[in-house]
Coordinates of C-alpha atoms in Angstrom, one line a residue:
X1158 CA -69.4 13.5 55.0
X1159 CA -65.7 12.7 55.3
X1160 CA -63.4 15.6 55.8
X1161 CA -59.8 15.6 53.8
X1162 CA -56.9 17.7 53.6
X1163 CA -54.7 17.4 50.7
X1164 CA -51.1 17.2 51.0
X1165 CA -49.0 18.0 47.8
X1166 CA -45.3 17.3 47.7
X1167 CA -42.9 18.3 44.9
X1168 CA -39.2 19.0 45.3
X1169 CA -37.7 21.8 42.9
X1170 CA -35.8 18.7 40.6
X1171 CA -39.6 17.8 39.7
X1172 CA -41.4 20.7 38.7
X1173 CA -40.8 20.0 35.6
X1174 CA -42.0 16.4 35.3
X1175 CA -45.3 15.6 34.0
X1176 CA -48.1 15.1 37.0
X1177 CA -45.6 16.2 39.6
X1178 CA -46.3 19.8 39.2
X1179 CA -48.3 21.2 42.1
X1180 CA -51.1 22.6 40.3
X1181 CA -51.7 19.0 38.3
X1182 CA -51.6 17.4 41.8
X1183 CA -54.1 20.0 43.4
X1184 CA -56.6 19.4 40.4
X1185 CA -56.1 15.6 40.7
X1186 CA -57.0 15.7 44.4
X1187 CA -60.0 18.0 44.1
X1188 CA -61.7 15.9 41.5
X1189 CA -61.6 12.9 43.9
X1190 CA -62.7 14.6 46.5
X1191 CA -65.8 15.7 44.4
X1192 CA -66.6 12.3 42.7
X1193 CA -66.3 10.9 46.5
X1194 CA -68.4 13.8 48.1
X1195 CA -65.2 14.7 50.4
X1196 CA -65.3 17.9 52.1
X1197 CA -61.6 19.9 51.6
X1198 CA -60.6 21.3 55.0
X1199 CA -57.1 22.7 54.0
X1200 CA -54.7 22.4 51.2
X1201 CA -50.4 21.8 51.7
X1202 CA -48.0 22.8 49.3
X1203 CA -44.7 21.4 50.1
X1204 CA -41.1 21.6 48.2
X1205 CA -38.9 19.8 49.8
X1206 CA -37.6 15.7 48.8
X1207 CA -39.8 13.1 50.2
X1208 CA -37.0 11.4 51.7
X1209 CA -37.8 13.2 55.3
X1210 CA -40.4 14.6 57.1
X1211 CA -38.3 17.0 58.6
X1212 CA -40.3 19.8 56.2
X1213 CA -41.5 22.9 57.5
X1214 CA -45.2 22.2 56.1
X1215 CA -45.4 19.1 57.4
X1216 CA -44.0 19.5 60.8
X1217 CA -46.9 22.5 61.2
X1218 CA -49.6 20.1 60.3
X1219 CA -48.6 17.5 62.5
X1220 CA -48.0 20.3 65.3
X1221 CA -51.8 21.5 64.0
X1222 CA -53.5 17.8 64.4
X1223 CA -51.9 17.2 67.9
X1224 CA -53.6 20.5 68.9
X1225 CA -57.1 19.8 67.4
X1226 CA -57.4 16.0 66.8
X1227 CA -59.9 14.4 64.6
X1228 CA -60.2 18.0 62.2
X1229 CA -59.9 15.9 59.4
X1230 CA -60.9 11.9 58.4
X1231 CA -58.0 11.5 56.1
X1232 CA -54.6 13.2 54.6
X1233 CA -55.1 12.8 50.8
X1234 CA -52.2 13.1 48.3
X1235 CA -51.8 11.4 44.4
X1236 CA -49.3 8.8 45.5
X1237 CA -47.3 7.0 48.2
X1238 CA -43.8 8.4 46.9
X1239 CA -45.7 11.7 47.7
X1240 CA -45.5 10.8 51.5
X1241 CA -42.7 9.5 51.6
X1242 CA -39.7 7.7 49.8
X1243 CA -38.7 6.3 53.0
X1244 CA -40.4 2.8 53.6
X1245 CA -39.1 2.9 57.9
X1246 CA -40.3 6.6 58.1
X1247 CA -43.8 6.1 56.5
X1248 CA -44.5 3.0 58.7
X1249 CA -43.8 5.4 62.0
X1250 CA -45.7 8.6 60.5
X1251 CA -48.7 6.1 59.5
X1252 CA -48.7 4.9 63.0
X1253 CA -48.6 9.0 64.2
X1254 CA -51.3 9.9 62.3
X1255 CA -53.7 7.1 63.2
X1256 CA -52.8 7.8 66.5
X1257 CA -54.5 11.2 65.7
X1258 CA -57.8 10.0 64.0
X1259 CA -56.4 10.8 60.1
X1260 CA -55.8 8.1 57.9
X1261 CA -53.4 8.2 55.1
X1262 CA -54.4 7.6 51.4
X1263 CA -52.7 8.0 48.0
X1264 CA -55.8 8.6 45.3
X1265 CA -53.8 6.8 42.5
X1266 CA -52.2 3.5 44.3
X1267 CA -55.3 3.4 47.1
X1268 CA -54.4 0.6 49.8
X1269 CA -56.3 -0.3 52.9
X1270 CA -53.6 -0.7 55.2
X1271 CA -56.2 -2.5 57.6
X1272 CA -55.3 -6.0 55.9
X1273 CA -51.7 -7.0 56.5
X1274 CA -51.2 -8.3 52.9
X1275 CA -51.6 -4.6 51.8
X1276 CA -48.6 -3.5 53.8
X1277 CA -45.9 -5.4 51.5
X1278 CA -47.9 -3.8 48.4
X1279 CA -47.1 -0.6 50.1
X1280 CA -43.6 -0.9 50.4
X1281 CA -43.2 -1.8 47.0
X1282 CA -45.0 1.5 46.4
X1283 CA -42.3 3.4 48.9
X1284 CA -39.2 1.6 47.5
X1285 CA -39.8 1.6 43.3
X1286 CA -38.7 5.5 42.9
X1287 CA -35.8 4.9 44.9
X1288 CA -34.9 2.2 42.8
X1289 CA -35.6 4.0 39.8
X1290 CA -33.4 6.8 41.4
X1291 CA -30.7 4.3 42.7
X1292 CA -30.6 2.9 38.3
X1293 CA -30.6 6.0 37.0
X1294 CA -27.5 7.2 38.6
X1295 CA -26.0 3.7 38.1
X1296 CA -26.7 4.6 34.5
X1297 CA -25.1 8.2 34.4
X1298 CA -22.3 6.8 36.6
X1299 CA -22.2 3.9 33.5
X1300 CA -22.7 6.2 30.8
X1301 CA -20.1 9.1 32.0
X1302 CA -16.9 5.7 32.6
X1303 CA -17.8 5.0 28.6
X1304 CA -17.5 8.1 27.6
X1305 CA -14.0 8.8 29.2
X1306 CA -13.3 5.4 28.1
X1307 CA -13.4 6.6 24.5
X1308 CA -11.4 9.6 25.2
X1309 CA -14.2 12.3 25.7
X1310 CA -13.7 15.0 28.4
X1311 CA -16.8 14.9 30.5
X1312 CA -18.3 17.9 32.5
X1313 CA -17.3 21.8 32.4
X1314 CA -14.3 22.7 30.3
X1315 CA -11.6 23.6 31.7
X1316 CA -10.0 26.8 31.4
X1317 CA -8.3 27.2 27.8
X1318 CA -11.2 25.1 26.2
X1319 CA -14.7 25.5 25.6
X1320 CA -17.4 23.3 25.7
X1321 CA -18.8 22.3 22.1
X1322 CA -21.6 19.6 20.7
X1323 CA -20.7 18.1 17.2
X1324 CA -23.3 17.2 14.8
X1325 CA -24.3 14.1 16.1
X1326 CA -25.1 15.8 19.4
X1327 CA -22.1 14.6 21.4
X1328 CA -20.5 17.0 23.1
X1329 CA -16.7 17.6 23.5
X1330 CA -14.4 20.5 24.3
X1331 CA -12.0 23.0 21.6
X1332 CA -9.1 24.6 22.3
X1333 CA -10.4 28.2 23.8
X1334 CA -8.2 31.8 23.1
X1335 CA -6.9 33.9 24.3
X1336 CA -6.6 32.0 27.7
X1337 CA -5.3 28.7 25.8
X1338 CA -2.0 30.3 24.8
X1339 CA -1.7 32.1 28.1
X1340 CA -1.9 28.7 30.0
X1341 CA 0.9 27.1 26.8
X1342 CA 2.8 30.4 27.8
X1343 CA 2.4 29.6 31.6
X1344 CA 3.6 25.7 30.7
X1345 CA 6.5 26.7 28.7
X1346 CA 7.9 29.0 31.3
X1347 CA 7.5 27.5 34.6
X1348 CA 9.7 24.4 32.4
X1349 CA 12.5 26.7 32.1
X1350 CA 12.3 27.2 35.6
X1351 CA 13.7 31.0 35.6
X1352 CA 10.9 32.1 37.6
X1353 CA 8.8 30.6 40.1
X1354 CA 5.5 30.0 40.0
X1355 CA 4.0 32.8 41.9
X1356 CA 5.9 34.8 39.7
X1357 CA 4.8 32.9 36.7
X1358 CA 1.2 33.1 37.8
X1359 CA 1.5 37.1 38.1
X1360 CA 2.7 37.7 35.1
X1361 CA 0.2 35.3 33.3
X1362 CA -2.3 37.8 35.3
X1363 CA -1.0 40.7 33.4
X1364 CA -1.5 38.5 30.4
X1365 CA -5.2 38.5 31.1
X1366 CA -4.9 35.2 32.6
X1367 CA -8.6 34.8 34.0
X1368 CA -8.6 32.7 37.4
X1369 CA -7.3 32.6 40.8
X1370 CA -4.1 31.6 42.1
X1371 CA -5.6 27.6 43.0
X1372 CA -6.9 27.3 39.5
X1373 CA -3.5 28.3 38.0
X1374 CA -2.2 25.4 40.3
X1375 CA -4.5 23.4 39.5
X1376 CA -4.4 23.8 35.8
X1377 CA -0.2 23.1 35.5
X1378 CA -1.0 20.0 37.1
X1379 CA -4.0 18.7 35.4
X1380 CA -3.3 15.9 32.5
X1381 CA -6.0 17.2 30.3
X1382 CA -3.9 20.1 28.7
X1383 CA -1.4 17.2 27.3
X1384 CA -4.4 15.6 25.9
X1385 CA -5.0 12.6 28.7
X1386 CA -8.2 11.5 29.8
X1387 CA -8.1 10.4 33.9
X1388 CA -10.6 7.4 34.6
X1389 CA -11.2 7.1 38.8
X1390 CA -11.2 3.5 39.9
X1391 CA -14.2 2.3 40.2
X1392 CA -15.4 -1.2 41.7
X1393 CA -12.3 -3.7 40.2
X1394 CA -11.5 -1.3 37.3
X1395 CA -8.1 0.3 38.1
X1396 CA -7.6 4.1 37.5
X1397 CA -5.8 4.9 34.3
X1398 CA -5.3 7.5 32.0
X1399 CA -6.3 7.2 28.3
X1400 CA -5.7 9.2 25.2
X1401 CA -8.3 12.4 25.2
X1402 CA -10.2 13.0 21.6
X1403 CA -9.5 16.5 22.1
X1404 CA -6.7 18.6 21.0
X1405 CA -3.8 19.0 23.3
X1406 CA -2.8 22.3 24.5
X1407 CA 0.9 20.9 25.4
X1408 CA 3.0 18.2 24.5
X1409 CA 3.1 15.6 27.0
X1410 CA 6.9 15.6 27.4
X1411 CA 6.6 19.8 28.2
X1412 CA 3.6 18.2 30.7
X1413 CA 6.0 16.4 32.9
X1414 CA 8.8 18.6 33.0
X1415 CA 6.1 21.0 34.4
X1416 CA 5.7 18.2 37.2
X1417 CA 9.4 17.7 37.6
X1418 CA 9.7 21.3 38.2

């Protein structure tokens, strides 16, 4: 009777996802090993990414298996982007744990790595969730340039505003009191340029101005409160600025007599 331990991988981003959880894995696993009449030596959780096997779990198995060779016939887990997402690393750890009498398996995308043909199969295997990762953060990246595009403030709101969803379900940020007219307060007067803008900044505090000293900075210098949208360059698209949908706390003229000062 072959002998298995079960290796289940989930990093904390994929807890959520349906058959990544580590309970849906375990169950998967154990009712393979049953239809196959495979004994279960040892279960591993581990939550860390699949892009190295520089995980605490992992390190202690191999450790374990150098120590007590051939314990086990075969490492079982439900598929290869379970092992690893790294197609150079999974080559090397495949060769480490023949090497120690266990042979690799994924239950749900099996491969029999002794015929060479099977390899390329498995780096397909090893490389798809990557490129599914690699789209999906071309997409956001995509996604969050058309939405500036059009004028809408993406991420947290600045302080002043608030983030809001309209009915649609599309989300943009409103004009946010008290600390909207302290900041149009704080504009207006480091303009005159009577005080400085320590000074300006401490009195703003005693206003009930709500951050520190950077974000005031940063805040009398950022386009947004004049109602301008900052686009990043991005391949051979130039950076620009673009009219915001949102309502300006400042008129733009006030904006860059701020900057002048």
């Amino acid at each position: 009777m072959k002998v298995a331990d079960l290796y289940i991988r989930v990093s904390t981003d994929e807890q959520a996802d349906k058959g990544y959880s580590q309970r849906s894995q375990e169950e998967l696993l154990r009712k393979y090993c049953d239809i196959n009449n495979i004994t279960v030596r040892r279960v591993m959780f581990e939550d860390h990414s699949a892009k190295t096997f520089a995980c605490p779990e992992w390190k202690a198995y191999l450790l374990e298996l150098k120590k007590h060779k051939r314990k086990a016939d075969v490492v079982l887990f439900l598929k290869w982007d379970r092992f690893s997402r790294n197609t150079g690393d999974a080559y090397q750890m495949i060769n480490t744990l023949r090497k120690l009498g266990v042979e690799p398996q994924a239950i749900e995308q099996p491969l029999d790595l002794s015929i060479p043909e099977n390899k390329m199969m498995l780096a397909f295997y090893l490389a798809a969730p990557e490129v599914e990762n690699d789209r999906r953060a071309l997409n956001v990246i995509h996604g969050m340039r058309r939405a500036r595009k059009e004028g809408r403030y993406m991420g947290l709101a600045p302080i002043g505003y608030v983030n809001k969803t309209d009915e649609a379900g599309r989300k943009y940020i409103a004009i946010h009191e008290p600390q909207a007219g302290i900041l149009r307060w704080s504009f207006e007067e480091v303009a005159k340029s009577v005080y400085n803008t320590e000074q300006i900044f401490k009195m703003a505090k005693a206003k009930g101005f709500r951050g520190t000293k950077s974000l005031f900075w940063f805040a009398i210098r950022n386009p947004v409160y004049c109602g301008k949208i900052f686009i990043p360059k991005y391949k051979d698209d130039e950076s620009r600025f673009v009219k915001g949908l949102h309502q300006p706390l400042i008129q733009e003229d006030l904006f860059y007599q701020v900057q002048d000062v």
